[in-house]
Short mmCIF file of C-alpha atoms in Angstrom, two decimals:
data_model
loop_
_atom_site.label_atom_id
_atom_site.label_comp_id
_atom_site.label_asym_id
_atom_site.label_seq_id
_atom_site.Cartn_x
_atom_site.Cartn_y
_atom_site.Cartn_z
CA MET A 239 26.52 -13.29 36.21
CA ARG A 240 23.97 -11.74 33.91
CA PHE A 241 23.29 -7.99 33.97
CA MET A 242 20.19 -7.28 36.04
CA ARG A 243 17.67 -4.56 36.18
CA PHE A 244 14.59 -4.56 38.28
CA ALA A 245 11.90 -2.33 39.71
CA PRO A 246 11.98 -2.82 43.48
CA GLY A 247 8.39 -2.00 43.86
CA ALA A 248 7.24 -4.84 41.68
CA SER A 249 6.15 -8.02 43.50
CA GLY A 250 3.77 -10.89 43.38
CA ARG A 251 1.21 -8.88 45.42
CA SER A 252 0.89 -6.16 42.66
CA HIS A 253 0.28 -8.88 40.07
CA THR A 254 -2.46 -10.39 42.18
CA LEU A 255 -4.01 -6.98 42.78
CA PHE A 256 -3.93 -6.34 38.99
CA ALA A 257 -5.68 -9.60 38.34
CA VAL A 258 -8.38 -8.89 40.97
CA THR A 259 -8.90 -5.38 39.66
CA ARG A 260 -9.41 -6.75 36.12
CA CYS A 261 -12.05 -9.11 37.35
CA LEU A 262 -14.10 -6.53 39.09
CA PRO A 263 -16.11 -5.34 35.97
CA PHE A 264 -17.28 -8.87 35.27
CA LEU A 265 -18.05 -9.53 38.92
CA ASP A 266 -20.14 -6.40 38.93
CA LEU A 267 -22.13 -7.46 35.84
CA ALA A 268 -22.59 -11.04 37.15
CA ALA A 269 -23.88 -9.71 40.49
CA VAL A 270 -26.43 -7.37 38.74
CA LEU A 271 -27.65 -10.26 36.47
CA SER A 272 -27.97 -12.70 39.35
CA ILE A 273 -29.98 -10.21 41.41
CA GLU A 274 -32.34 -9.26 38.55
CA LEU A 275 -32.89 -12.91 37.57
CA SER A 276 -33.67 -14.01 41.10
CA PRO A 277 -36.51 -13.53 43.43
CA ALA A 278 -34.58 -10.56 44.89
CA HIS A 279 -35.08 -8.54 41.58
CA THR A 280 -37.10 -5.92 43.62
CA VAL A 281 -33.72 -4.58 44.68
CA TYR A 282 -32.86 -1.53 42.42
CA THR A 283 -29.59 -2.42 40.56
CA GLY A 284 -29.63 0.08 37.74
CA PRO A 285 -26.83 2.34 39.10
CA LEU A 286 -24.62 -0.74 39.67
CA LEU A 287 -24.04 -1.13 35.92
CA SER A 288 -22.37 2.22 35.29
CA PRO A 289 -19.25 1.47 37.31
CA ALA A 290 -18.38 -1.57 35.14
CA PRO A 291 -16.85 0.41 32.21
CA ALA A 292 -14.97 2.76 34.54
CA LEU A 293 -13.50 -0.20 36.42
CA ALA A 294 -12.54 -1.76 33.04
CA ALA A 295 -10.72 1.41 32.01
CA VAL A 296 -8.27 0.93 34.93
CA THR A 297 -6.74 -2.25 33.53
CA MET A 298 -7.98 -2.55 29.93
CA GLY A 299 -7.47 -0.83 26.61
CA PRO A 300 -10.21 1.01 24.69
CA PHE A 301 -11.50 -2.03 22.96
CA GLY A 302 -11.71 -4.08 26.20
CA THR A 303 -13.46 -1.24 27.96
CA GLY A 304 -15.86 -0.88 25.03
CA GLY A 305 -16.60 -4.52 25.18
CA VAL A 306 -17.41 -4.31 28.91
CA ALA A 307 -19.69 -1.39 28.16
CA LEU A 308 -21.61 -3.48 25.52
CA LEU A 309 -21.93 -6.25 27.99
CA ALA A 310 -23.26 -3.85 30.53
CA MET A 311 -25.88 -2.51 28.13
CA ALA A 312 -26.78 -6.14 27.12
CA VAL A 313 -27.31 -6.94 30.89
CA SER A 314 -29.50 -3.88 31.27
CA ALA A 315 -31.54 -4.93 28.22
CA ILE A 316 -31.88 -8.53 29.48
CA THR A 317 -33.02 -7.45 32.88
CA ALA A 318 -35.48 -4.93 31.45
CA THR A 319 -37.00 -7.52 29.23
CA HIS A 320 -37.15 -10.04 32.05
CA ASN A 321 -38.94 -7.67 34.41
CA ASN A 322 -41.11 -6.13 31.74
CA VAL A 323 -40.04 -2.58 32.47
CA TRP A 324 -39.40 -1.29 28.97
CA GLY A 325 -41.03 2.10 28.52
CA SER A 326 -40.29 3.33 32.00
CA GLU A 327 -38.20 6.46 32.44
CA MET A 328 -35.92 4.69 34.83
CA VAL A 329 -34.69 2.15 32.22
CA TYR A 330 -33.86 4.88 29.71
CA ALA A 331 -32.17 7.09 32.37
CA ASN A 332 -29.96 4.08 33.28
CA LEU A 333 -29.05 3.45 29.70
CA LEU A 334 -28.22 7.08 29.09
CA ALA A 335 -26.03 7.19 32.20
CA LEU A 336 -24.33 3.95 31.13
CA LEU A 337 -23.66 5.39 27.66
CA VAL A 338 -22.10 8.57 29.05
CA VAL A 339 -19.89 6.63 31.49
CA ALA A 340 -19.00 4.18 28.71
CA LEU A 341 -17.75 6.94 26.37
CA ALA A 342 -15.76 8.66 29.10
CA SER A 343 -14.22 5.34 30.10
CA VAL A 344 -13.15 4.50 26.59
CA ALA A 345 -11.57 7.88 26.13
CA THR A 346 -9.88 7.57 29.53
CA SER A 347 -8.59 4.12 28.62
CA ALA A 348 -7.23 5.26 25.30
CA VAL A 349 -5.28 8.16 26.99
CA ARG A 350 -3.91 5.75 29.61
CA VAL A 351 -2.75 3.31 27.10
CA ARG A 352 -0.96 6.01 25.09
CA ARG A 353 0.74 7.27 28.13
CA ASP A 354 1.80 3.64 29.17
CA ARG A 355 3.30 3.21 25.65
CA GLU A 356 5.22 6.52 25.94
CA LEU A 357 6.47 5.57 29.31
CA ALA A 358 7.51 2.13 28.13
CA HIS A 359 9.38 3.81 25.22
CA VAL A 360 11.20 6.13 27.59
CA ARG A 361 12.19 3.26 29.85
CA ARG A 362 13.58 1.32 26.86
CA ILE A 363 15.63 4.24 25.88
CA ALA A 364 16.87 4.65 29.46
CA GLU A 365 17.83 1.00 29.58
CA VAL A 366 19.75 1.14 26.33
CA SER A 367 21.51 4.35 27.51
CA GLN A 368 22.37 2.63 30.85
CA ASN A 369 23.72 -0.39 28.98
CA VAL A 370 26.28 1.85 27.31
CA VAL A 371 27.68 2.67 30.73
CA LEU A 372 27.03 -0.70 32.53
CA ARG A 373 27.97 -3.43 30.09
CA PRO A 374 27.54 -6.97 31.40
CA LEU A 375 30.87 -8.38 32.76
CA PRO A 376 32.01 -11.80 31.54
CA ALA A 377 32.34 -14.64 34.09
CA ARG A 378 36.10 -14.64 33.78
CA ILE A 379 38.50 -11.66 33.15
CA GLY A 380 42.14 -12.53 33.18
CA VAL A 381 43.16 -14.04 36.61
CA VAL A 382 39.76 -13.30 38.25
CA ASN A 383 36.23 -14.70 38.15
CA THR A 384 33.71 -11.94 38.02
CA ALA A 385 29.99 -11.13 38.75
CA SER A 386 28.08 -7.98 38.64
CA VAL A 387 24.60 -6.72 39.46
CA TYR A 388 22.84 -3.51 38.93
CA MET A 389 19.54 -2.68 40.72
CA ALA A 390 17.58 0.36 39.63
CA ALA A 391 15.34 2.28 42.01
CA GLU A 392 13.33 3.23 38.85
CA ARG A 393 11.98 6.54 40.18
CA ASP A 394 10.14 8.37 37.47
CA ALA A 395 11.93 6.27 34.85
CA GLN A 396 15.07 8.41 35.37
CA ILE A 397 18.52 6.98 34.62
CA GLY A 398 20.89 6.60 37.62
CA GLY A 399 24.55 7.54 37.67
CA ASP A 400 26.06 4.29 39.05
CA LEU A 401 28.98 2.98 36.89
CA TYR A 402 31.37 0.03 36.81
CA GLU A 403 33.71 -1.67 34.29
CA ALA A 404 36.35 -4.31 34.43
CA MET A 405 39.00 -4.94 31.72
CA CYS A 406 41.98 -7.19 31.19
CA THR A 407 45.06 -5.18 30.24
CA ARG A 408 48.79 -5.77 30.00
CA TYR A 409 49.19 -4.24 33.39
CA GLY A 410 46.75 -6.60 34.96
CA VAL A 411 42.91 -6.65 35.51
CA ARG A 412 41.64 -3.11 36.16
CA LEU A 413 38.21 -2.15 37.52
CA ILE A 414 36.30 0.96 38.20
CA VAL A 415 33.17 1.54 40.28
CA GLY A 416 31.66 4.99 40.70
CA ASP A 417 28.52 6.90 41.60
CA VAL A 418 27.41 10.22 40.17
CA ARG A 419 25.53 12.44 42.58
CA GLY A 420 22.09 13.08 41.03
CA LYS A 421 20.04 11.60 38.29
CA GLY A 422 18.83 12.28 34.78
CA LEU A 423 20.69 13.41 31.73
CA ALA A 424 23.53 15.17 33.51
CA ALA A 425 24.29 12.12 35.67
CA VAL A 426 24.25 9.51 32.84
CA ARG A 427 26.51 11.82 30.64
CA SER A 428 28.92 12.23 33.60
CA ALA A 429 28.93 8.54 34.16
CA ALA A 430 29.54 7.86 30.43
CA ALA A 431 32.48 10.38 30.33
CA VAL A 432 34.19 8.75 33.23
CA VAL A 433 33.68 5.17 32.02
CA GLY A 434 34.73 6.19 28.54
CA ALA A 435 37.96 7.72 29.79
CA PHE A 436 38.63 4.63 31.84
CA ARG A 437 38.10 2.27 28.96
CA GLU A 438 40.60 4.17 26.93
CA ALA A 439 43.27 5.01 29.54
CA VAL A 440 43.62 1.50 31.10
CA HIS A 441 45.35 0.17 28.00
CA TYR A 442 47.87 2.94 27.64
CA GLU A 443 48.63 4.31 31.16
CA GLN A 444 50.87 2.09 33.23
CA ASP A 445 50.41 4.20 36.32
CA LEU A 446 46.99 3.69 37.89
CA ALA A 447 47.07 7.35 39.27
CA GLU A 448 47.23 8.55 35.62
CA VAL A 449 44.16 6.60 34.80
CA MET A 450 42.39 8.49 37.57
CA HIS A 451 43.69 11.76 36.24
CA ARG A 452 42.32 10.93 32.74
CA CYS A 453 38.89 10.19 34.31
CA ALA A 454 38.97 13.44 36.14
CA ALA A 455 39.96 15.36 32.99
CA ALA A 456 37.12 13.74 30.98
CA LEU A 457 34.62 14.72 33.61
CA ALA A 458 35.87 18.29 33.62
CA ARG A 459 35.42 18.44 29.87
CA GLU A 460 32.00 17.06 30.07
CA TYR A 461 31.02 19.68 32.61
CA GLN A 462 32.31 22.37 30.20
CA LEU A 463 30.42 20.94 27.25
CA LEU A 464 27.12 20.25 29.06
CA ASP A 465 24.33 22.56 27.82
CA ARG A 466 22.90 24.07 31.02
CA SER A 467 19.58 24.76 29.15
CA GLN A 468 18.95 21.01 28.96
CA LEU A 469 18.91 20.61 32.69
CA GLN A 470 15.68 20.87 34.71
CA ASP A 471 17.61 22.77 37.42
CA PRO A 472 20.50 24.92 36.26
CA GLN A 473 22.09 24.59 39.76
CA GLU A 474 22.21 20.79 39.29
CA LEU A 475 25.60 20.93 37.55
CA GLU A 476 27.23 22.93 40.35
CA GLU A 477 26.08 20.34 42.87
CA GLN A 478 27.31 17.29 40.91
CA PHE A 479 30.38 15.17 41.63
CA VAL A 480 31.47 11.59 41.09
CA THR A 481 32.82 9.21 43.70
CA VAL A 482 35.18 6.72 42.08
CA LEU A 483 37.20 3.61 43.11
CA LEU A 484 39.95 2.17 40.85
CA ALA A 485 41.38 -1.31 41.36
CA GLN A 486 44.11 -3.25 39.74
CA VAL A 487 44.75 -6.94 40.35
CA SER A 488 48.29 -8.08 39.84
CA ASP A 489 50.41 -10.82 41.33
CA GLU A 490 49.12 -11.49 44.91
CA SER A 491 47.85 -8.03 45.63
CA VAL A 492 45.21 -5.40 44.58
CA GLU A 493 46.04 -1.79 44.11
CA LEU A 494 43.45 0.84 45.00
CA ILE A 495 42.75 4.50 44.48
CA ASN A 496 39.69 5.78 46.29
CA ARG A 497 38.16 9.17 45.44
CA GLY A 498 35.42 9.50 48.04
CA HIS A 499 33.83 6.16 47.32
CA PRO A 500 32.70 3.48 49.79
CA PRO A 501 35.69 1.27 50.47
CA PRO A 502 35.65 -2.23 48.99
CA LEU A 503 35.35 -5.38 51.11
CA VAL A 504 37.66 -8.29 50.87
CA MET A 505 36.54 -11.73 52.05
CA ARG A 506 39.02 -14.57 53.01
CA GLU A 507 37.66 -17.76 54.62
CA HIS A 508 34.33 -16.05 55.47
CA LYS A 509 36.14 -13.17 57.28
CA VAL A 510 35.49 -9.73 55.79
CA ARG A 511 37.67 -6.71 56.09
CA SER A 512 37.13 -3.22 54.77
CA LEU A 513 40.06 -1.82 52.64
CA ASP A 514 39.82 1.77 54.00
CA PRO A 515 42.15 4.32 52.38
CA ALA A 516 44.93 5.68 54.59
CA ARG A 517 44.58 9.15 53.10
CA PRO A 518 41.05 10.04 51.99
CA LEU A 519 40.73 11.89 48.64
CA PRO A 520 37.75 13.98 47.52
CA PRO A 521 35.43 12.93 44.75
CA LEU A 522 35.99 13.88 41.07
CA GLY A 523 34.46 17.21 40.18
CA LEU A 524 35.34 18.96 43.39
CA GLU A 525 38.77 20.14 42.45
CA GLU A 526 37.51 23.71 42.10
CA PHE A 527 36.56 23.70 45.84
CA LEU A 528 39.03 21.14 47.29
CA SER A 529 42.61 20.81 46.19
CA PRO A 530 43.30 17.07 46.48
CA PRO A 531 46.67 15.82 47.67
CA PRO A 532 48.86 13.84 45.30
CA ILE A 533 47.31 10.51 44.52
CA CYS A 534 49.01 7.57 46.22
CA VAL A 535 48.20 4.06 45.10
CA GLU A 536 47.55 1.77 48.12
CA THR A 537 48.31 -1.99 47.93
CA PHE A 538 46.54 -4.79 49.80
CA PRO A 539 47.04 -8.54 49.77
CA PHE A 540 44.67 -10.40 47.42
CA LEU A 541 45.41 -14.06 47.31
CA SER A 542 44.05 -17.19 45.67
CA GLY A 543 40.39 -17.76 46.63
CA ASP A 544 39.93 -14.23 48.02
CA ARG A 545 36.84 -12.30 46.98
CA LEU A 546 36.68 -8.49 46.63
CA LEU A 547 33.34 -6.70 46.64
CA LEU A 548 33.21 -3.26 45.07
CA HIS A 549 29.79 -1.47 45.45
CA THR A 550 28.00 1.90 45.40
CA ASP A 551 26.49 3.67 48.35
CA GLY A 552 23.06 2.51 47.39
CA VAL A 553 23.84 -0.86 48.93
CA VAL A 554 24.99 0.23 52.30
CA GLU A 555 22.36 3.04 52.56
CA ALA A 556 19.43 0.70 51.84
CA ARG A 557 17.06 0.79 54.92
CA ASN A 558 14.37 -1.37 56.29
CA GLN A 559 10.99 -0.32 57.89
CA TYR A 560 12.91 0.41 61.15
CA ASN A 561 15.17 2.83 59.31
CA GLU A 562 18.19 0.52 59.80
CA PHE A 563 20.90 0.37 57.17
CA PHE A 564 21.77 -2.85 55.38
CA PRO A 565 24.45 -4.74 57.36
CA LEU A 566 26.65 -5.46 54.41
CA HIS A 567 29.74 -6.54 56.41
CA ARG A 568 27.83 -8.99 58.56
CA THR A 569 25.67 -10.33 55.78
CA MET A 570 28.70 -11.18 53.63
CA GLU A 571 30.19 -13.31 56.37
CA THR A 572 26.89 -15.29 56.66
CA LEU A 573 26.42 -16.12 52.94
CA ASP A 574 27.90 -18.86 50.84
CA GLY A 575 28.24 -19.46 47.18
CA ALA A 576 30.41 -21.82 45.07
CA THR A 577 30.91 -19.10 42.39
CA PRO A 578 31.05 -15.35 42.45
CA GLY A 579 27.66 -15.34 40.54
CA GLU A 580 25.92 -17.56 43.03
CA TYR A 581 27.32 -15.49 46.00
CA LEU A 582 26.35 -12.22 44.54
CA ASP A 583 22.86 -13.39 43.71
CA ARG A 584 22.33 -14.40 47.36
CA LEU A 585 23.71 -11.05 48.41
CA ARG A 586 21.30 -9.25 46.16
CA HIS A 587 18.38 -11.21 47.58
CA ALA A 588 19.45 -10.36 51.04
CA LEU A 589 19.57 -6.68 50.16
CA VAL A 590 16.17 -6.74 48.59
CA ARG A 591 14.65 -8.48 51.60
CA HIS A 592 16.22 -6.01 53.97
CA ALA A 593 14.88 -3.02 51.92
CA GLU A 594 11.50 -4.83 51.43
CA GLY A 595 11.73 -4.36 47.72
CA ARG A 596 12.06 -0.63 47.89
CA LEU A 597 15.47 0.83 47.25
CA ALA A 598 15.80 4.57 47.72
CA ASP A 599 18.80 4.72 45.34
CA ASP A 600 20.40 2.70 42.47
CA ALA A 601 22.80 0.03 43.64
CA ALA A 602 25.62 -1.61 41.86
CA MET A 603 27.94 -4.44 42.93
CA VAL A 604 30.96 -6.03 41.39
CA LEU A 605 32.45 -9.21 42.91
CA ILE A 606 35.76 -10.61 41.83
CA GLU A 607 37.53 -13.83 42.92
CA ARG A 608 41.21 -14.58 42.36
CA ALA A 609 41.36 -17.77 40.40
CA THR A 610 45.19 -18.40 40.27
CA GLY A 611 47.27 -20.33 42.75
CA GLY A 612 48.94 -18.66 45.66
CA ALA A 613 49.74 -18.90 49.35
CA ARG A 614 46.91 -18.67 51.91
CA ARG A 615 47.42 -16.26 54.80
CA PRO A 616 44.80 -15.30 57.47
CA PHE A 617 43.85 -11.68 58.03
CA ARG A 618 46.01 -9.73 60.53
#
């Protein structure tokens, strides 16, 4: 499944509103011209021309706004000639007011266009940076079919801290899903440090617990190297941690290590079960405050045709207008899809519908399906 990024606030209604707003200056000019050239020309329409350039500045650039201002002046000249009112103080007052509004509108439009370009540049940089952490997953990795989706809340064009990766190694297919508390530069650097350590360690460390230790060590080094002067809030670093879930698919099972992350969900024959850890572990980055117990890898059955969903808390914490959380477990049992990509796409649409297009936090999901043969056993 392709890598996805979207702004939840964007919708067909916003495009319609933009189109209507862009037509308003021309509707204003047409209304003034129609009144002045009709028997109702006794109605005073002079002040109605000045809003046209101001309305154009909302959706047009400086050249478009200037063009609307010239049209407004042309309409003013046509109506003055038609009504034989040249020489009156009212006509020149209207033209002077229109000129002042036009100059202000062109200047405002130029500033808005410049800011829009700067914001678009920042968003492109943010997307490139996020792509370093969240590379698109191929449709097939080793013995599993895969699909992934990332949905950005896009608040103030900040980069989120969600992370995921899946790699085929000599020890089996290994995956990571994580979520950094917070946003901005510190969050993306923390996410990059954890993912970078994972990508390196999975090929050399046979023990999955050692992979987790390598990720924790990389995050600790990143915290030490991070320049606190670059943070908007110096206390941001002290409050930051990373929830992480490691998974390894081998034979007919999946091995998991969960450090404070939402548990994955396994689906077999439309029955969904949560793979909760028997002994919860604290997130990465809190070792200074909480001494974690020795890491124990937990093993769960993962047979042919089973699907495993790994996700961040932005999925289960999405709310609707009634402040109800997204029912992920129940929704998964009602959906269908021939491939992991199709299934995850329908799950994404269900999540967006529930949240009404407005996610409060970034959300990432990775779905894997075992593609090799094996015995089928129902859930116990």
